[in-house]
Tab-separated table of C-alpha atoms in Angstrom:
chain	number	residue	atom	x	y	z
A	1	UNK	CA	-122.078	-4.189	-14.294
A	2	UNK	CA	-124.075	-7.846	-15.226
A	3	UNK	CA	-125.428	-6.037	-18.127
A	4	UNK	CA	-128.493	-6.935	-18.420
A	5	UNK	CA	-127.153	-10.604	-18.210
A	6	UNK	CA	-128.862	-13.047	-15.277
A	7	UNK	CA	-127.666	-12.606	-12.330
A	8	UNK	CA	-124.870	-15.598	-11.967
A	9	UNK	CA	-125.527	-18.853	-9.222
A	10	UNK	CA	-122.277	-17.677	-7.244
A	11	UNK	CA	-123.871	-14.320	-7.075
A	12	UNK	CA	-127.470	-15.299	-5.983
A	13	UNK	CA	-125.835	-17.644	-3.181
A	14	UNK	CA	-124.420	-14.840	-1.825
A	15	UNK	CA	-127.142	-13.036	-1.608
A	16	UNK	CA	-128.320	-15.376	0.731
A	17	UNK	CA	-125.275	-15.234	2.987
A	18	UNK	CA	-126.153	-11.853	2.830
A	19	UNK	CA	-129.603	-12.631	4.051
A	20	UNK	CA	-128.614	-15.120	6.864
A	21	UNK	CA	-126.225	-12.350	8.389
A	22	UNK	CA	-128.643	-9.667	8.428
A	23	UNK	CA	-131.719	-11.899	10.196
A	24	UNK	CA	-128.473	-12.893	12.579
A	25	UNK	CA	-127.497	-8.843	13.782
A	26	UNK	CA	-131.576	-8.711	13.586
A	27	UNK	CA	-131.988	-11.404	15.492
A	28	UNK	CA	-129.110	-11.259	18.606
A	29	UNK	CA	-129.194	-7.572	18.604
A	30	UNK	CA	-132.379	-5.701	18.111
A	31	UNK	CA	-131.232	-2.697	20.260
A	32	UNK	CA	-128.439	-2.211	17.839
A	33	UNK	CA	-127.633	0.854	15.924
A	34	UNK	CA	-126.781	-1.486	13.224
A	35	UNK	CA	-130.939	-3.708	12.974
A	36	UNK	CA	-131.953	-0.976	10.593
A	37	UNK	CA	-128.743	-1.252	7.911
A	38	UNK	CA	-128.455	-4.351	7.925
A	39	UNK	CA	-132.495	-5.046	7.510
A	40	UNK	CA	-131.883	-2.512	3.870
A	41	UNK	CA	-129.280	-4.918	3.164
A	42	UNK	CA	-131.116	-7.900	3.346
A	43	UNK	CA	-134.399	-6.428	1.037
A	44	UNK	CA	-131.494	-5.056	-0.938
A	45	UNK	CA	-129.889	-9.122	-1.032
A	46	UNK	CA	-133.721	-9.915	-1.612
A	47	UNK	CA	-134.862	-7.565	-4.227
A	48	UNK	CA	-131.628	-9.388	-6.288
A	49	UNK	CA	-132.630	-12.591	-5.662
A	50	UNK	CA	-136.512	-12.179	-6.852
A	51	UNK	CA	-138.219	-12.144	-3.610
A	52	UNK	CA	-139.638	-8.053	-4.168
A	53	UNK	CA	-142.475	-9.217	-1.564
A	54	UNK	CA	-140.313	-10.156	1.468
A	55	UNK	CA	-138.322	-7.068	0.014
A	56	UNK	CA	-141.199	-4.490	0.243
A	57	UNK	CA	-142.459	-6.143	3.588
A	58	UNK	CA	-138.927	-5.602	5.335
A	59	UNK	CA	-138.097	-2.596	4.163
A	60	UNK	CA	-141.823	-1.627	5.495
A	61	UNK	CA	-141.220	-2.135	8.759
A	62	UNK	CA	-138.591	0.133	10.086
A	63	UNK	CA	-139.995	2.792	7.347
A	64	UNK	CA	-140.412	4.896	9.706
A	65	UNK	CA	-137.754	4.337	11.964
A	66	UNK	CA	-134.875	5.168	9.751
A	67	UNK	CA	-133.324	8.471	9.504
A	68	UNK	CA	-133.785	10.352	6.504
A	69	UNK	CA	-130.371	8.934	4.309
A	70	UNK	CA	-131.519	5.674	4.747
A	71	UNK	CA	-135.867	6.718	4.127
A	72	UNK	CA	-135.009	7.940	0.772
A	73	UNK	CA	-132.763	4.482	0.170
A	74	UNK	CA	-135.504	2.343	1.661
A	75	UNK	CA	-137.889	4.031	-0.799
A	76	UNK	CA	-135.611	3.787	-3.353
A	77	UNK	CA	-135.668	0.034	-2.807
A	78	UNK	CA	-139.898	-0.714	-2.863
A	79	UNK	CA	-139.656	1.319	-6.431
A	80	UNK	CA	-137.579	-1.261	-7.571
A	81	UNK	CA	-140.280	-3.920	-6.010
A	82	UNK	CA	-143.077	-2.311	-7.821
A	83	UNK	CA	-141.185	-1.814	-11.125
A	84	UNK	CA	-140.524	-5.765	-10.722
A	85	UNK	CA	-143.183	-7.070	-10.404
A	86	UNK	CA	-144.904	-5.026	-13.069
A	87	UNK	CA	-146.494	-1.591	-11.278
A	88	UNK	CA	-144.258	0.021	-13.779
A	89	UNK	CA	-146.690	3.252	-13.588
A	90	UNK	CA	-146.587	3.782	-9.674
A	91	UNK	CA	-142.842	2.340	-10.083
A	92	UNK	CA	-142.136	5.921	-12.145
A	93	UNK	CA	-144.118	8.194	-9.786
A	94	UNK	CA	-142.788	7.365	-6.501
A	95	UNK	CA	-138.601	7.651	-8.268
A	96	UNK	CA	-139.924	10.751	-9.569
A	97	UNK	CA	-141.627	11.950	-6.738
A	98	UNK	CA	-138.164	10.781	-5.078
A	99	UNK	CA	-136.285	13.068	-6.452
A	100	UNK	CA	-137.596	15.893	-6.772
A	101	UNK	CA	-137.391	15.517	-2.927
A	102	UNK	CA	-134.398	14.235	-2.298
A	103	UNK	CA	-131.796	16.377	-0.941
A	104	UNK	CA	-128.844	13.673	-1.759
A	105	UNK	CA	-127.832	13.734	-4.882
A	106	UNK	CA	-126.484	9.847	-5.056
A	107	UNK	CA	-129.927	8.887	-3.837
A	108	UNK	CA	-131.616	10.723	-6.916
A	109	UNK	CA	-128.637	9.682	-9.438
A	110	UNK	CA	-129.511	5.630	-8.230
A	111	UNK	CA	-133.481	7.136	-9.482
A	112	UNK	CA	-132.393	8.742	-12.606
A	113	UNK	CA	-130.801	5.817	-13.270
A	114	UNK	CA	-133.736	3.488	-12.432
A	115	UNK	CA	-136.111	5.320	-14.210
A	116	UNK	CA	-133.496	5.155	-17.544
A	117	UNK	CA	-133.876	1.540	-17.285
A	118	UNK	CA	-137.822	1.231	-16.959
A	119	UNK	CA	-138.193	3.761	-20.096
A	120	UNK	CA	-135.722	1.599	-22.020
A	121	UNK	CA	-138.064	-1.145	-21.246
A	122	UNK	CA	-140.416	1.141	-22.413
A	123	UNK	CA	-138.342	1.515	-25.505
A	124	UNK	CA	-139.056	5.401	-25.008
A	125	UNK	CA	-134.847	6.185	-25.579
A	126	UNK	CA	-135.934	9.465	-26.054
A	127	UNK	CA	-136.709	9.570	-22.254
A	128	UNK	CA	-133.952	6.951	-21.066
A	129	UNK	CA	-132.012	9.082	-22.918
A	130	UNK	CA	-131.875	11.874	-21.266
A	131	UNK	CA	-132.570	10.506	-17.408
A	132	UNK	CA	-128.915	9.152	-18.384
A	133	UNK	CA	-128.180	12.569	-18.189
A	134	UNK	CA	-129.385	13.764	-15.229
A	135	UNK	CA	-128.060	10.428	-13.341
A	136	UNK	CA	-123.993	11.105	-14.475
A	137	UNK	CA	-124.752	14.627	-13.773
A	138	UNK	CA	-125.444	13.776	-10.553
A	139	UNK	CA	-123.055	10.788	-9.625
A	140	UNK	CA	-119.855	11.232	-8.145
A	141	UNK	CA	-118.483	8.125	-8.667
A	142	UNK	CA	-115.944	8.045	-10.917
A	143	UNK	CA	-116.805	4.258	-12.102
A	144	UNK	CA	-120.500	5.238	-11.579
A	145	UNK	CA	-119.826	8.053	-14.167
A	146	UNK	CA	-118.148	5.327	-16.892
A	147	UNK	CA	-120.932	2.647	-16.516
A	148	UNK	CA	-123.915	5.172	-17.375
A	149	UNK	CA	-122.022	7.350	-20.101
A	150	UNK	CA	-121.315	3.982	-22.271
A	151	UNK	CA	-125.377	2.742	-22.422
A	152	UNK	CA	-126.253	6.628	-23.670
A	153	UNK	CA	-123.401	6.377	-25.644
A	154	UNK	CA	-124.560	2.992	-27.390
A	155	UNK	CA	-128.494	3.722	-26.981
A	156	UNK	CA	-127.826	7.354	-28.194
A	157	UNK	CA	-125.696	5.450	-31.244
A	158	UNK	CA	-128.529	3.137	-32.127
A	159	UNK	CA	-129.957	5.813	-31.983
A	160	UNK	CA	-128.182	7.225	-34.667
A	161	UNK	CA	-127.300	9.844	-32.439
A	162	UNK	CA	-123.800	10.034	-33.056
A	163	UNK	CA	-123.175	13.990	-31.583
A	164	UNK	CA	-124.251	12.817	-28.577
A	165	UNK	CA	-122.480	8.893	-28.483
A	166	UNK	CA	-119.643	10.291	-29.207
A	167	UNK	CA	-120.089	13.134	-26.284
A	168	UNK	CA	-120.671	9.680	-24.221
A	169	UNK	CA	-117.365	7.437	-25.280
A	170	UNK	CA	-115.434	10.908	-24.631
A	171	UNK	CA	-116.825	10.546	-21.307
A	172	UNK	CA	-116.020	6.971	-20.236
A	173	UNK	CA	-113.256	7.005	-21.967
A	174	UNK	CA	-112.377	9.625	-19.719
A	175	UNK	CA	-114.542	7.781	-16.305
A	176	UNK	CA	-113.876	4.614	-16.983
A	177	UNK	CA	-111.016	2.427	-14.637
A	178	UNK	CA	-111.857	-0.261	-16.712
A	179	UNK	CA	-109.720	-1.364	-19.277
A	180	UNK	CA	-111.429	-3.887	-20.651
A	181	UNK	CA	-114.326	-1.313	-21.213
A	182	UNK	CA	-111.600	0.880	-23.236
A	183	UNK	CA	-110.386	-2.116	-25.197
A	184	UNK	CA	-114.358	-2.935	-26.173
A	185	UNK	CA	-114.895	0.864	-27.696
A	186	UNK	CA	-111.230	0.179	-29.734
A	187	UNK	CA	-112.200	-2.968	-31.210
A	188	UNK	CA	-115.721	-1.478	-31.624
A	189	UNK	CA	-115.080	1.600	-33.121
């Protein structure tokens, strides 16, 4: 949702509160079935606060004790931390490996979306667009589809692939729940 903008201070504070609450679950209820979920939530918050090493350490502490979906989610967040720490090729390899092994479309979609962001950073628009298309096919969440197809349409438009841009914008209109995005598209074009 922040479309490349800096994370607002209020969001960083909320991530901090999430970390505190997760730590409380872990320390006060170590036998709870929610401990692993709390650790993953804490690691996600740490990721967004750019505390990548802490996030990786927390996830690695539970990696062998989580079920399949949580394990795949944990692997995904470790790969993202590695990307943000500058280990691009390692992150790419881990995300591609996760896609090939995962049975969960949500995880695959998230991995494709992250690969698209990585390749966009690397200025490889063709690969970035390809990964966005794969993410769009796999996600079931209507609002997420709108966001994905908006990014795809913008990139295709910048690349002057107007046919793909038009297809993307048509999908944005059909999937978007945001009136703000729809108004922006109307005024832009």
